[in-house]
Each structure stands twice: as structure tokens, then as C-alpha cells.
PDB file of C-alpha atoms in Angstrom:
ATOM      1  CA  VAL A 361     121.596 139.655 108.705  1.00 55.00           C
ATOM      2  CA  TYR A 362     119.932 136.574 107.266  1.00 57.00           C
ATOM      3  CA  SER A 363     118.677 133.623 109.260  1.00 60.00           C
ATOM      4  CA  ASP A 364     116.894 130.393 108.516  1.00 63.00           C
ATOM      5  CA  HIS A 365     116.354 126.977 110.074  1.00 68.00           C
ATOM      6  CA  GLY A 366     117.942 123.745 108.951  1.00 73.00           C
ATOM      7  CA  GLN A 367     116.684 121.017 106.687  1.00 81.00           C
ATOM      8  CA  GLU A 368     116.249 117.373 107.653  1.00 84.00           C
ATOM      9  CA  ARG A 369     117.132 114.633 105.175  1.00 89.00           C
ATOM     10  CA  SER A 370     113.862 112.726 104.903  1.00 90.00           C
ATOM     11  CA  THR A 371     112.005 109.991 103.032  1.00 92.00           C
ATOM     12  CA  PRO A 372     108.639 110.728 101.369  1.00 94.00           C
ATOM     13  CA  TYR A 373     105.773 108.977 103.154  1.00 94.00           C
ATOM     14  CA  GLU A 374     104.367 107.666  99.887  1.00 94.00           C
ATOM     15  CA  PHE A 375     107.630 105.852  99.095  1.00 93.00           C
ATOM     16  CA  LEU A 376     107.457 104.001 102.427  1.00 92.00           C
ATOM     17  CA  ALA A 377     103.732 103.278 102.599  1.00 93.00           C
ATOM     18  CA  GLY A 378     102.931 102.797  98.919  1.00 94.00           C
ATOM     19  CA  ARG A 379     100.044 105.262  99.080  1.00 94.00           C
ATOM     20  CA  THR A 380      99.441 108.872  99.968  1.00 94.00           C
ATOM     21  CA  VAL A 381      99.043 109.914 103.583  1.00 94.00           C
ATOM     22  CA  GLU A 382      95.486 111.058 102.812  1.00 94.00           C
ATOM     23  CA  GLU A 383      94.578 107.586 101.537  1.00 95.00           C
ATOM     24  CA  ALA A 384      96.076 105.900 104.598  1.00 96.00           C
ATOM     25  CA  ILE A 385      94.319 108.227 107.041  1.00 96.00           C
ATOM     26  CA  ALA A 386      91.003 107.874 105.210  1.00 95.00           C
ATOM     27  CA  GLU A 387      91.183 104.098 105.649  1.00 96.00           C
ATOM     28  CA  VAL A 388      91.751 104.436 109.412  1.00 97.00           C
ATOM     29  CA  PHE A 389      88.751 106.730 109.829  1.00 97.00           C
ATOM     30  CA  SER A 390      86.527 104.561 107.652  1.00 96.00           C
ATOM     31  CA  ARG A 391      86.060 102.405 110.758  1.00 95.00           C
ATOM     32  CA  GLY A 392      84.378 102.958 114.102  1.00 95.00           C
ATOM     33  CA  LEU A 393      82.638 106.190 115.073  1.00 95.00           C
ATOM     34  CA  THR A 394      83.814 108.021 111.965  1.00 95.00           C
ATOM     35  CA  ALA A 395      82.696 105.341 109.506  1.00 94.00           C
ATOM     36  CA  GLY A 396      80.731 106.864 106.653  1.00 92.00           C
ATOM     37  CA  LYS A 397      82.147 110.355 107.146  1.00 91.00           C
ATOM     38  CA  GLU A 398      83.388 111.883 103.920  1.00 90.00           C
ATOM     39  CA  VAL A 399      87.051 112.790 103.682  1.00 90.00           C
ATOM     40  CA  GLY A 400      87.626 116.255 102.253  1.00 83.00           C
ATOM     41  CA  LYS A 401      89.844 116.221  99.183  1.00 65.00           C
ATOM     42  CA  ARG A 402      92.028 119.213  98.568  1.00 58.00           C
ATOM     43  CA  ARG A 403      91.765 120.500  95.024  1.00 49.00           C
ATOM     44  CA  ARG A 404      95.388 120.843  93.974  1.00 48.00           C
ATOM     45  CA  PRO A 405      96.172 123.107  91.008  1.00 46.00           C
ATOM     46  CA  ASP A 406      98.612 121.991  88.335  1.00 51.00           C
ATOM     47  CA  ARG A 407     102.262 122.681  89.135  1.00 51.00           C
ATOM     48  CA  PRO A 408     103.188 126.138  87.741  1.00 55.00           C
ATOM     49  CA  ARG A 409     105.718 126.148  84.907  1.00 58.00           C
ATOM     50  CA  SER A 410     107.669 129.026  86.426  1.00 60.00           C
ATOM     51  CA  LEU A 411     108.036 131.071  89.610  1.00 57.00           C
ATOM     52  CA  HIS A 412     106.342 133.999  87.847  1.00 59.00           C
ATOM     53  CA  GLU A 413     103.321 131.863  86.968  1.00 61.00           C
ATOM     54  CA  GLY A 414     103.095 130.565  90.538  1.00 54.00           C
ATOM     55  CA  ARG A 415     103.029 134.090  91.946  1.00 54.00           C
ATOM     56  CA  ARG A 416     100.416 135.160  89.413  1.00 60.00           C
ATOM     57  CA  ARG A 417      98.168 132.263  90.432  1.00 53.00           C
ATOM     58  CA  LEU A 418      98.417 133.242  94.097  1.00 52.00           C
ATOM     59  CA  LEU A 419      97.422 136.815  93.321  1.00 57.00           C
ATOM     60  CA  GLN A 420      94.446 135.674  91.242  1.00 58.00           C
ATOM     61  CA  GLN A 421      93.330 132.902  93.579  1.00 53.00           C
ATOM     62  CA  ARG A 422      89.722 133.120  94.722  1.00 53.00           C
ATOM     63  CA  PRO A 423      88.547 132.021  98.198  1.00 49.00           C
ATOM     64  CA  GLY A 424      88.198 128.239  98.224  1.00 47.00           C
ATOM     65  CA  HIS A 425      89.854 127.910  94.787  1.00 45.00           C
ATOM     66  CA  ALA A 426      92.600 125.482  95.875  1.00 46.00           C
ATOM     67  CA  GLY A 427      91.311 124.558  99.296  1.00 56.00           C
ATOM     68  CA  PHE A 428      88.764 122.166 100.749  1.00 56.00           C
ATOM     69  CA  GLY A 429      85.641 124.204 100.036  1.00 65.00           C
ATOM     70  CA  THR A 430      83.499 126.465 102.194  1.00 72.00           C
ATOM     71  CA  VAL A 431      83.512 126.475 105.992  1.00 73.00           C
ATOM     72  CA  GLU A 432      80.108 124.780 105.994  1.00 74.00           C
ATOM     73  CA  GLU A 433      81.336 122.032 103.661  1.00 75.00           C
ATOM     74  CA  CYS A 434      84.463 121.434 105.747  1.00 77.00           C
ATOM     75  CA  ALA A 435      82.475 121.147 108.974  1.00 80.00           C
ATOM     76  CA  GLU A 436      80.808 117.959 107.747  1.00 86.00           C
ATOM     77  CA  LYS A 437      83.966 116.215 106.551  1.00 92.00           C
ATOM     78  CA  ILE A 438      87.223 114.753 107.823  1.00 94.00           C
ATOM     79  CA  ASN A 439      89.845 117.227 106.610  1.00 94.00           C
ATOM     80  CA  ILE A 440      93.548 116.467 106.339  1.00 94.00           C
ATOM     81  CA  THR A 441      96.325 119.001 105.854  1.00 92.00           C
ATOM     82  CA  ALA A 442      99.920 117.850 105.672  1.00 88.00           C
ATOM     83  CA  MET A 443     102.827 120.009 104.550  1.00 84.00           C
ATOM     84  CA  GLY A 444     106.352 118.780 105.093  1.00 88.00           C
ATOM     85  CA  PRO A 445     106.772 116.662 108.222  1.00 93.00           C
ATOM     86  CA  ILE A 446     103.749 118.059 110.095  1.00 94.00           C
ATOM     87  CA  GLY A 447     100.030 117.593 109.452  1.00 95.00           C
ATOM     88  CA  HIS A 448      96.625 118.136 111.053  1.00 96.00           C
ATOM     89  CA  ILE A 449      93.476 116.009 110.986  1.00 96.00           C
ATOM     90  CA  TYR A 450      90.163 117.768 111.629  1.00 95.00           C
ATOM     91  CA  LEU A 451      87.099 115.694 112.520  1.00 96.00           C
ATOM     92  CA  PRO A 452      83.411 116.637 112.167  1.00 94.00           C
ATOM     93  CA  LEU A 453      82.629 115.217 115.624  1.00 93.00           C
ATOM     94  CA  THR A 454      84.093 115.221 119.116  1.00 93.00           C
ATOM     95  CA  LEU A 455      85.599 111.955 120.332  1.00 94.00           C
ATOM     96  CA  ALA A 456      85.924 110.707 123.885  1.00 94.00           C
ATOM     97  CA  GLU A 457      89.438 110.294 125.276  1.00 93.00           C
ATOM     98  CA  GLU A 458      89.528 106.520 124.823  1.00 94.00           C
ATOM     99  CA  ASP A 459      88.363 106.853 121.203  1.00 96.00           C
ATOM    100  CA  ARG A 460      91.056 109.430 120.452  1.00 96.00           C
ATOM    101  CA  ALA A 461      93.651 107.085 121.887  1.00 96.00           C
ATOM    102  CA  ALA A 462      92.327 104.192 119.793  1.00 97.00           C
ATOM    103  CA  TYR A 463      92.439 106.189 116.564  1.00 98.00           C
ATOM    104  CA  ALA A 464      95.939 107.474 117.386  1.00 98.00           C
ATOM    105  CA  THR A 465      97.084 103.872 117.817  1.00 97.00           C
ATOM    106  CA  ALA A 466      95.505 102.910 114.483  1.00 98.00           C
ATOM    107  CA  LEU A 467      97.188 105.842 112.728  1.00 98.00           C
ATOM    108  CA  VAL A 468     100.561 104.593 113.958  1.00 97.00           C
ATOM    109  CA  LYS A 469     100.035 100.864 113.440  1.00 97.00           C
ATOM    110  CA  ASP A 470      97.802 100.769 110.349  1.00 97.00           C
ATOM    111  CA  ALA A 471      98.725 104.003 108.556  1.00 97.00           C
ATOM    112  CA  ALA A 472     102.432 103.945 109.519  1.00 96.00           C
ATOM    113  CA  ILE A 473     102.383 107.511 110.830  1.00 97.00           C
ATOM    114  CA  PRO A 474     105.570 107.864 112.936  1.00 97.00           C
ATOM    115  CA  LEU A 475     104.085 110.146 115.587  1.00 97.00           C
ATOM    116  CA  VAL A 476     100.540 111.231 116.497  1.00 98.00           C
ATOM    117  CA  LEU A 477      99.713 113.949 119.038  1.00 97.00           C
ATOM    118  CA  PHE A 478      96.276 114.571 120.527  1.00 96.00           C
ATOM    119  CA  ARG A 479      94.889 116.520 123.458  1.00 92.00           C
ATOM    120  CA  CYS A 480      92.639 115.244 126.220  1.00 87.00           C
ATOM    121  CA  GLY A 481      90.740 117.876 128.172  1.00 73.00           C
ATOM    122  CA  GLN A 482      90.345 121.560 127.430  1.00 64.00           C
ATOM    123  CA  GLY A 483      92.634 124.585 127.605  1.00 54.00           C
ATOM    124  CA  GLU A 484      95.582 124.743 129.962  1.00 53.00           C
ATOM    125  CA  GLU A 485      94.158 121.883 132.021  1.00 56.00           C
ATOM    126  CA  GLY A 486      94.251 119.518 129.067  1.00 71.00           C
ATOM    127  CA  THR A 487      96.927 116.891 128.579  1.00 90.00           C
ATOM    128  CA  LEU A 488      98.939 116.437 125.408  1.00 94.00           C
ATOM    129  CA  ARG A 489      99.389 112.771 124.605  1.00 96.00           C
ATOM    130  CA  ALA A 490     101.685 111.241 122.016  1.00 97.00           C
ATOM    131  CA  ARG A 491     101.591 107.864 120.282  1.00 97.00           C
ATOM    132  CA  ASN A 492     104.454 106.267 118.396  1.00 97.00           C
ATOM    133  CA  ALA A 493     105.570 102.729 117.602  1.00 95.00           C
ATOM    134  CA  ARG A 494     106.857 102.231 121.154  1.00 95.00           C
ATOM    135  CA  GLY A 495     103.711 103.206 123.046  1.00 96.00           C
ATOM    136  CA  GLN A 496     101.640 106.094 124.354  1.00 95.00           C
ATOM    137  CA  TRP A 497     103.254 108.992 126.192  1.00 96.00           C
ATOM    138  CA  ILE A 498     102.380 112.219 127.981  1.00 95.00           C
ATOM    139  CA  LEU A 499     104.076 115.497 127.137  1.00 94.00           C
ATOM    140  CA  PRO A 500     106.225 117.084 128.331  1.00 94.00           C
ATOM    141  CA  ASP A 501     107.036 114.370 130.923  1.00 95.00           C
ATOM    142  CA  ASP A 502     107.885 111.682 128.361  1.00 96.00           C
ATOM    143  CA  GLY A 503     109.337 114.034 125.781  1.00 95.00           C
ATOM    144  CA  ALA A 504     112.637 112.186 125.468  1.00 95.00           C
ATOM    145  CA  GLU A 505     110.760 109.043 124.366  1.00 95.00           C
ATOM    146  CA  ILE A 506     109.323 110.730 121.277  1.00 95.00           C
ATOM    147  CA  ILE A 507     111.918 113.392 120.451  1.00 96.00           C
ATOM    148  CA  GLY A 508     115.123 111.646 121.561  1.00 95.00           C
ATOM    149  CA  ARG A 509     117.244 112.005 124.681  1.00 94.00           C
ATOM    150  CA  ASP A 510     120.183 113.381 122.728  1.00 95.00           C
ATOM    151  CA  HIS A 511     118.189 116.070 120.891  1.00 94.00           C
ATOM    152  CA  PRO A 512     120.116 119.358 121.283  1.00 94.00           C
ATOM    153  CA  PHE A 513     116.960 121.429 121.828  1.00 94.00           C
ATOM    154  CA  LEU A 514     114.688 118.973 123.631  1.00 95.00           C
ATOM    155  CA  ASP A 515     113.106 121.460 126.045  1.00 95.00           C
ATOM    156  CA  GLU A 516     112.502 124.047 123.341  1.00 94.00           C
ATOM    157  CA  VAL A 517     110.937 121.500 120.988  1.00 95.00           C
ATOM    158  CA  LEU A 518     108.597 120.258 123.709  1.00 96.00           C
ATOM    159  CA  ARG A 519     107.464 123.806 124.451  1.00 95.00           C
ATOM    160  CA  ASP A 520     106.789 124.328 120.746  1.00 94.00           C
ATOM    161  CA  LEU A 521     104.754 121.116 120.479  1.00 95.00           C
ATOM    162  CA  LEU A 522     102.656 122.108 123.488  1.00 95.00           C
ATOM    163  CA  ALA A 523     102.054 125.540 121.977  1.00 94.00           C
ATOM    164  CA  LEU A 524     101.183 123.989 118.606  1.00 94.00           C
ATOM    165  CA  SER A 525      98.608 121.687 120.183  1.00 94.00           C
ATOM    166  CA  GLN A 526      96.968 124.653 121.955  1.00 92.00           C
ATOM    167  CA  HIS A 527      96.704 126.788 118.833  1.00 93.00           C
ATOM    168  CA  PRO A 528      93.046 127.563 118.011  1.00 91.00           C
ATOM    169  CA  ASP A 529      93.511 126.153 114.496  1.00 92.00           C
ATOM    170  CA  ALA A 530      95.239 122.924 115.576  1.00 94.00           C
ATOM    171  CA  GLY A 531      93.688 119.696 114.375  1.00 95.00           C
ATOM    172  CA  ASP A 532      92.046 117.032 116.520  1.00 96.00           C
ATOM    173  CA  PHE A 533      95.158 115.010 115.724  1.00 97.00           C
ATOM    174  CA  ILE A 534      98.590 116.355 114.836  1.00 97.00           C
ATOM    175  CA  ILE A 535     100.722 113.969 112.820  1.00 97.00           C
ATOM    176  CA  SER A 536     104.494 114.097 112.531  1.00 96.00           C
ATOM    177  CA  GLY A 537     107.103 112.270 110.507  1.00 95.00           C
ATOM    178  CA  TRP A 538     109.636 112.369 113.344  1.00 95.00           C
ATOM    179  CA  ASP A 539     110.969 109.284 115.097  1.00 94.00           C
ATOM    180  CA  PRO A 540     114.418 109.508 116.731  1.00 93.00           C
ATOM    181  CA  LYS A 541     115.032 105.824 116.017  1.00 92.00           C
ATOM    182  CA  SER A 542     114.355 105.847 112.269  1.00 91.00           C
ATOM    183  CA  THR A 543     114.696 107.976 109.139  1.00 91.00           C
ATOM    184  CA  PRO A 544     112.536 111.134 109.294  1.00 92.00           C
ATOM    185  CA  VAL A 545     109.466 111.133 107.057  1.00 94.00           C
ATOM    186  CA  SER A 546     107.949 113.999 105.090  1.00 93.00           C
ATOM    187  CA  PHE A 547     104.339 113.700 103.934  1.00 92.00           C
ATOM    188  CA  PRO A 548     104.780 115.305 100.483  1.00 86.00           C
ATOM    189  CA  ARG A 549     107.231 113.925  97.919  1.00 86.00           C
ATOM    190  CA  GLU A 550     110.398 115.625  99.102  1.00 83.00           C
ATOM    191  CA  ARG A 551     113.820 114.491 100.251  1.00 83.00           C
ATOM    192  CA  GLY A 552     114.406 117.389 102.609  1.00 81.00           C
ATOM    193  CA  ALA A 553     111.985 118.615 105.272  1.00 80.00           C
ATOM    194  CA  HIS A 554     111.473 121.927 107.054  1.00 78.00           C
ATOM    195  CA  GLY A 555     109.408 122.753 110.106  1.00 79.00           C
ATOM    196  CA  GLY A 556     109.442 119.515 112.108  1.00 88.00           C
ATOM    197  CA  PRO A 557     111.051 118.741 115.486  1.00 90.00           C
ATOM    198  CA  GLY A 558     114.193 117.120 114.047  1.00 88.00           C
ATOM    199  CA  SER A 559     117.617 118.086 115.333  1.00 87.00           C
ATOM    200  CA  GLU A 560     118.720 119.495 111.966  1.00 87.00           C
ATOM    201  CA  GLU A 561     115.444 121.321 111.322  1.00 86.00           C
ATOM    202  CA  THR A 562     115.607 123.114 114.641  1.00 87.00           C
ATOM    203  CA  HIS A 563     119.158 124.331 114.113  1.00 83.00           C
ATOM    204  CA  GLY A 564     119.517 127.828 112.690  1.00 75.00           C
ATOM    205  CA  PHE A 565     122.273 129.696 110.938  1.00 71.00           C
ATOM    206  CA  VAL A 566     123.196 133.344 110.478  1.00 72.00           C
ATOM    207  CA  LEU A 567     125.200 134.976 107.679  1.00 74.00           C
ATOM    208  CA  VAL A 568     126.818 138.284 108.655  1.00 75.00           C
ATOM    209  CA  PRO A 569     129.537 140.498 107.164  1.00 77.00           C
ATOM    210  CA  ASP A 570     132.982 139.627 108.529  1.00 76.00           C
ATOM    211  CA  ARG A 571     133.374 143.170 109.869  1.00 75.00           C
ATOM    212  CA  ILE A 572     130.623 142.414 112.402  1.00 71.00           C
ATOM    213  CA  LEU A 573     132.847 139.740 113.891  1.00 67.00           C
ATOM    214  CA  ARG A 574     135.832 142.088 113.914  1.00 63.00           C
ATOM    215  CA  TRP A 575     133.862 144.813 115.671  1.00 65.00           C
ATOM    216  CA  HIS A 576     132.525 142.535 118.395  1.00 62.00           C
ATOM    217  CA  LEU A 577     135.462 140.241 119.144  1.00 57.00           C
TER     218      LEU A 577
END
């Protein structure tokens, strides 16, 4: 039995914004309380020439070789990770609720990020807020406003987003390329995205021998 999730037809962020998502986010955080904070730059290795070479590089990779540096170095910088249609922004300082909301608004309006999630409060008592082009929302109450009322798995997606925001390694801001009213965006240069909240991405499929169907019909 083989199973996988679907793939969303998407537009690369860089094609829409004319710059990388890291450059756009760095500009937003160059203002206000985070002004002057260095943005960590991921050291990306050259693209491997073959699958074999890529696997060999992974096996030989040393700690910090293709990452942002040591834990101590990361703690003093603004770090951005974005793979596919989901990304995390880690800050070297703690912001008040109103400052988080202001930066989330700037990420949407100035950096053209379709969706920004951020938590206010701690633990289970905290509130997950969402910002998109149409305003600020609270999850899961306003989930249909950011995911879409006709999404086939709305409740499941909202539970996943809440769980993602509570993960110990979640960023101070979670960015997403999903907007139910426009073309989905992926942060790398790719035309198909995995792992976001889109209706196609959250569909799955199963391939089974036909005898399984005959046995169980």
C-alpha cells in the first residue's frame, strides 16, 4: 500500500514579488524594534549534479555545514526558514502582542506574504491569530476566512495549524502561501507545492492491488 498527499499548482514567490522571500522579510524587520538586527543567511550548497551526489553530500554533511551556524550565532539573529508553501521566522527578542500584530500586518502589506500566523499568550491558553489581505483573524473561530469556506477538510486543517503553532520549534511567525481567493504561492522556485493547507495538498491517494478491492467488496 502506498500513500501520499496531493500537490498544489502554485506560483513562486520570487516571480510575484521580484525578490526572494528572505529579502522581503529582512526589509520588514529592518524597521521598528528589530532594526539593526542581523538576518541569518542560510549557506546553500551548489545543486548536486545527480541523485547519487546529493545523497553522498547528506551523508558527509557536518553540523552547521549548510545551515545558519551555531545555536549561539542563531540566537542573536533573525532567522528565516521557508520550504514550499510554509515558513518560519525566528526573532532574537520577544515582542509584545501589539508589536507582533504590527509586524504581521507589514509582512502581508509590504512583503506580500499571503498569510501570517502568530501566537499571543503562552501554551494552551494562548491565542493563534492570522493576518491576510482582508484583515486579522482568530483561529479556529475565523478559520473559514483564511482557509476558505468550501475547503473539503477545513476542520482538519485548522487543527493542524493550531498544532503547528504550538510545536516547540515553531517560529515567532509562521508564513504561508495560501489564500483561498488567489493563486497559491510557494516560497522556493517551484510550480507545485507540498505541505500547505491547500485543498489539493491535503487530499491523499492510495494505490492498492485490484485483488484487495475484490476481497473487500
